[in-house]
Short mmCIF file of C-alpha atoms in Angstrom, two decimals:
data_model
loop_
_atom_site.label_atom_id
_atom_site.label_comp_id
_atom_site.label_asym_id
_atom_site.label_seq_id
_atom_site.Cartn_x
_atom_site.Cartn_y
_atom_site.Cartn_z
CA UNK A 1 -7.89 9.23 15.94
CA UNK A 2 -6.30 10.77 12.82
CA UNK A 3 -4.06 7.82 11.83
CA UNK A 4 -1.59 8.96 9.16
CA UNK A 5 -1.73 12.64 8.20
CA UNK A 6 -0.04 14.07 5.11
CA UNK A 7 0.45 17.69 4.14
CA UNK A 8 -0.06 19.31 1.74
CA UNK A 9 -2.84 17.53 -0.19
CA UNK A 10 -2.00 19.29 -3.45
CA UNK A 11 1.11 21.04 -4.70
CA UNK A 12 2.28 22.49 -8.00
CA UNK A 13 5.98 23.12 -8.51
CA UNK A 14 8.13 24.45 -11.27
CA UNK A 15 11.04 22.38 -12.48
CA UNK A 16 14.03 22.92 -10.18
CA UNK A 17 12.05 24.04 -7.15
CA UNK A 18 12.35 22.22 -3.88
CA UNK A 19 9.75 21.18 -1.34
CA UNK A 20 9.15 18.89 1.61
CA UNK A 21 6.19 16.58 2.04
CA UNK A 22 5.23 16.09 5.65
CA UNK A 23 3.84 12.94 7.25
CA UNK A 24 2.83 12.25 10.85
CA UNK A 25 1.23 9.24 12.52
CA UNK A 26 -0.42 9.03 15.92
CA UNK A 27 -0.51 5.24 16.30
CA UNK A 28 2.89 4.92 18.02
CA UNK A 29 4.19 2.92 15.06
CA UNK A 30 7.87 2.17 14.69
CA UNK A 31 8.04 1.94 10.90
CA UNK A 32 7.15 4.51 8.26
CA UNK A 33 7.24 4.54 4.47
CA UNK A 34 6.94 6.77 1.44
CA UNK A 35 5.36 5.45 -1.76
CA UNK A 36 4.56 7.04 -5.07
CA UNK A 37 1.72 6.03 -7.36
CA UNK A 38 1.74 6.69 -11.09
CA UNK A 39 -1.03 5.73 -13.51
CA UNK A 40 -0.74 2.08 -14.45
CA UNK A 41 2.28 1.52 -12.17
CA UNK A 42 0.77 0.60 -8.83
CA UNK A 43 2.59 1.85 -5.73
CA UNK A 44 6.36 1.92 -5.58
CA UNK A 45 8.42 2.28 -2.43
CA UNK A 46 10.68 5.35 -2.35
CA UNK A 47 12.19 5.25 1.16
CA UNK A 48 11.33 3.67 4.44
CA UNK A 49 12.29 3.97 8.08
CA UNK A 50 12.18 0.73 10.02
CA UNK A 51 12.53 2.58 13.32
CA UNK A 52 13.34 6.02 14.68
CA UNK A 53 16.83 7.00 13.68
CA UNK A 54 17.08 4.71 10.62
CA UNK A 55 16.20 5.23 6.97
CA UNK A 56 16.79 3.07 3.90
CA UNK A 57 16.22 3.27 0.17
CA UNK A 58 13.33 1.52 -1.49
CA UNK A 59 12.72 0.79 -5.16
CA UNK A 60 12.85 4.34 -6.57
CA UNK A 61 14.91 6.61 -4.25
CA UNK A 62 16.66 8.78 -6.85
CA UNK A 63 15.81 12.47 -6.55
CA UNK A 64 14.49 12.19 -3.00
CA UNK A 65 15.75 12.53 0.55
CA UNK A 66 14.00 11.66 3.79
CA UNK A 67 14.20 12.58 7.45
CA UNK A 68 12.78 10.63 10.35
CA UNK A 69 12.38 13.62 12.62
CA UNK A 70 11.06 11.59 15.55
CA UNK A 71 8.90 8.52 16.05
CA UNK A 72 5.80 10.33 14.76
CA UNK A 73 7.13 12.21 11.76
CA UNK A 74 8.74 11.17 8.47
CA UNK A 75 9.33 13.79 5.77
CA UNK A 76 10.14 13.45 2.08
CA UNK A 77 12.17 16.15 0.34
CA UNK A 78 12.52 16.90 -3.34
CA UNK A 79 15.67 19.00 -3.71
CA UNK A 80 15.24 19.89 -7.39
CA UNK A 81 11.86 18.83 -8.70
CA UNK A 82 11.58 17.28 -12.17
CA UNK A 83 8.48 16.58 -14.29
CA UNK A 84 9.13 12.84 -13.82
CA UNK A 85 8.32 13.33 -10.15
CA UNK A 86 4.74 14.29 -10.94
CA UNK A 87 2.82 11.66 -9.02
CA UNK A 88 0.63 10.95 -6.03
CA UNK A 89 2.67 10.39 -2.90
CA UNK A 90 1.49 8.23 -0.04
CA UNK A 91 2.94 7.95 3.41
CA UNK A 92 2.30 4.81 5.43
CA UNK A 93 3.15 3.44 8.85
CA UNK A 94 3.20 0.06 10.56
CA UNK A 95 3.95 -1.28 14.01
CA UNK A 96 7.18 -3.02 13.06
CA UNK A 97 8.38 -3.75 9.53
CA UNK A 98 10.06 -6.99 10.66
CA UNK A 99 6.84 -8.65 11.79
CA UNK A 100 5.38 -11.32 9.56
CA UNK A 101 1.78 -10.21 9.97
CA UNK A 102 2.48 -6.58 9.31
CA UNK A 103 -0.30 -4.19 8.25
CA UNK A 104 0.39 -0.87 6.63
CA UNK A 105 -1.82 2.14 7.29
CA UNK A 106 -1.78 4.77 4.55
CA UNK A 107 -2.38 8.49 4.53
CA UNK A 108 -4.72 10.16 2.05
CA UNK A 109 -1.95 11.21 -0.30
CA UNK A 110 -0.31 14.30 -1.77
CA UNK A 111 -0.94 15.06 -5.43
CA UNK A 112 2.20 16.71 -6.81
CA UNK A 113 2.53 18.28 -10.24
CA UNK A 114 5.89 19.47 -11.54
CA UNK A 115 5.67 21.77 -14.56
CA UNK B 1 9.81 -11.77 -5.66
CA UNK B 2 6.47 -13.25 -6.59
CA UNK B 3 4.16 -11.34 -8.88
CA UNK B 4 0.41 -11.44 -8.99
CA UNK B 5 -2.11 -11.49 -11.81
CA UNK B 6 -5.64 -10.17 -11.42
CA UNK B 7 -8.47 -9.49 -13.88
CA UNK B 8 -8.57 -5.78 -14.69
CA UNK B 9 -12.23 -5.33 -13.84
CA UNK B 10 -15.29 -7.07 -12.43
CA UNK B 11 -18.92 -6.23 -11.76
CA UNK B 12 -21.04 -7.37 -8.85
CA UNK B 13 -24.67 -6.82 -7.92
CA UNK B 14 -25.30 -5.05 -4.64
CA UNK B 15 -26.02 -7.54 -1.85
CA UNK B 16 -24.38 -10.42 -3.66
CA UNK B 17 -21.00 -11.95 -2.86
CA UNK B 18 -18.04 -10.54 -4.75
CA UNK B 19 -15.33 -13.11 -5.53
CA UNK B 20 -12.05 -11.57 -6.65
CA UNK B 21 -9.43 -14.00 -7.98
CA UNK B 22 -5.67 -13.64 -7.87
CA UNK B 23 -2.97 -15.77 -9.42
CA UNK B 24 0.43 -15.94 -7.72
CA UNK B 25 1.91 -19.05 -9.27
CA UNK B 26 5.54 -18.15 -8.41
CA UNK B 27 4.90 -17.56 -4.72
CA UNK B 28 7.49 -18.91 -2.31
CA UNK B 29 6.85 -20.77 0.91
CA UNK B 30 7.42 -17.81 3.22
CA UNK B 31 5.51 -15.20 1.22
CA UNK B 32 2.24 -13.88 2.57
CA UNK B 33 -0.70 -12.89 0.38
CA UNK B 34 -2.20 -9.53 1.28
CA UNK B 35 -5.27 -7.76 -0.02
CA UNK B 36 -5.67 -3.99 0.02
CA UNK B 37 -8.22 -1.78 -1.65
CA UNK B 38 -8.12 1.79 -2.85
CA UNK B 39 -11.31 3.82 -3.04
CA UNK B 40 -11.25 6.71 -5.48
CA UNK B 41 -7.53 7.55 -5.16
CA UNK B 42 -7.57 7.53 -1.36
CA UNK B 43 -4.73 5.76 0.42
CA UNK B 44 -4.86 1.96 0.18
CA UNK B 45 -6.76 0.24 2.97
CA UNK B 46 -5.75 -3.10 4.45
CA UNK B 47 -8.36 -5.85 4.08
CA UNK B 48 -6.88 -9.22 5.00
CA UNK B 49 -3.81 -11.42 4.64
CA UNK B 50 -2.83 -15.08 4.88
CA UNK B 51 -0.04 -17.58 4.38
CA UNK B 52 -1.56 -21.07 3.99
CA UNK B 53 -4.88 -21.28 5.77
CA UNK B 54 -8.12 -19.60 4.85
CA UNK B 55 -8.77 -16.42 6.80
CA UNK B 56 -11.85 -14.43 7.73
CA UNK B 57 -12.33 -11.08 9.39
CA UNK B 58 -15.08 -8.48 9.64
CA UNK B 59 -14.42 -7.23 6.12
CA UNK B 60 -13.82 -10.31 4.00
CA UNK B 61 -12.69 -13.91 3.63
CA UNK B 62 -9.52 -15.11 1.95
CA UNK B 63 -9.41 -18.54 0.35
CA UNK B 64 -5.92 -19.80 -0.57
CA UNK B 65 -5.57 -22.93 -2.69
CA UNK B 66 -3.64 -25.84 -1.25
CA UNK B 67 -0.75 -25.34 -3.67
CA UNK B 68 -0.82 -21.59 -2.80
CA UNK B 69 -0.67 -20.61 -6.45
CA UNK B 70 -3.92 -18.70 -6.33
CA UNK B 71 -6.35 -17.11 -3.91
CA UNK B 72 -9.80 -15.55 -3.83
CA UNK B 73 -10.99 -12.58 -1.85
CA UNK B 74 -14.66 -12.83 -0.93
CA UNK B 75 -16.78 -9.86 0.06
CA UNK B 76 -19.88 -11.68 1.34
CA UNK B 77 -22.48 -8.96 0.81
CA UNK B 78 -21.11 -6.27 -1.48
CA UNK B 79 -22.40 -2.70 -1.09
CA UNK B 80 -21.98 0.33 -3.31
CA UNK B 81 -19.25 1.54 -0.95
CA UNK B 82 -17.18 -1.51 -1.85
CA UNK B 83 -16.61 -0.10 -5.34
CA UNK B 84 -12.82 0.25 -5.46
CA UNK B 85 -9.58 -1.07 -6.91
CA UNK B 86 -8.56 -4.26 -5.11
CA UNK B 87 -4.90 -5.20 -4.95
CA UNK B 88 -3.63 -8.70 -4.37
CA UNK B 89 -0.10 -8.37 -3.02
CA UNK B 90 2.64 -10.78 -2.12
CA UNK B 91 4.84 -9.62 0.73
CA UNK B 92 8.24 -11.15 1.14
CA UNK B 93 9.52 -11.80 4.62
CA UNK B 94 13.25 -12.34 4.92
CA UNK B 95 13.44 -12.32 8.69
CA UNK B 96 14.86 -9.35 10.58
CA UNK B 97 15.03 -6.09 8.71
CA UNK B 98 12.17 -6.79 6.31
CA UNK B 99 11.06 -3.55 4.76
CA UNK B 100 7.38 -4.32 4.53
CA UNK B 101 7.83 -4.17 0.81
CA UNK B 102 4.52 -4.56 -0.94
CA UNK B 103 4.71 -5.48 -4.61
CA UNK B 104 1.60 -3.85 -6.03
CA UNK B 105 0.18 -5.06 -9.33
CA UNK B 106 -2.49 -3.40 -11.44
CA UNK B 107 -5.37 -4.52 -9.26
CA UNK B 108 -8.99 -5.32 -10.09
CA UNK B 109 -11.51 -2.53 -10.39
CA UNK B 110 -14.67 -3.82 -8.73
CA UNK B 111 -17.86 -2.04 -9.69
CA UNK B 112 -20.79 -2.81 -7.40
CA UNK B 113 -24.06 -2.05 -9.16
CA UNK B 114 -27.51 -1.42 -7.66
#
């Protein structure tokens, strides 16, 4: 049982390059999320998808786009990477974001450096 | 949204109980308290959550004060593998369409020593 799988684990980009971070979950969860973690900042929500076919902005969506490809997969795209997007990115999933006793399950993260 | 305050670091002897405090004095009546931990930059791992009553599961116990302004996470028999950053998080529930928004603070770095 893999849970939440993120690829790649590490990536180095040059300013202005684009890339897509991939995330897949095998728990049949409805809701998926993308967070970023910077030193001393905790985790901040970038985008989320409450259910297949829907996506919404979180706290820090600027510079990112997302696609909920199907129920299993939720990708995060950086169209023109900037050094400020250097961070560790975590994907997470949960059964249903509207439930009161919701638990999030996180992937192992993608460490992204933008030079 | 409520914020949380935790001590930046704590030590605990292996085999002893680890008691991690959290202050959430501005918490509202419908806000749940969640605890997650993060081991060496891995993805955060869910531990436990509660609203009013004390809770216990296979990993830990959560004690919430009657006024709900603070809580304590208890790891009953800490092991070296419990060394991690522990986050006390308040999750707001607004009814339908809640985003599962977790407001992460700085967390407490727990060092379990032999």
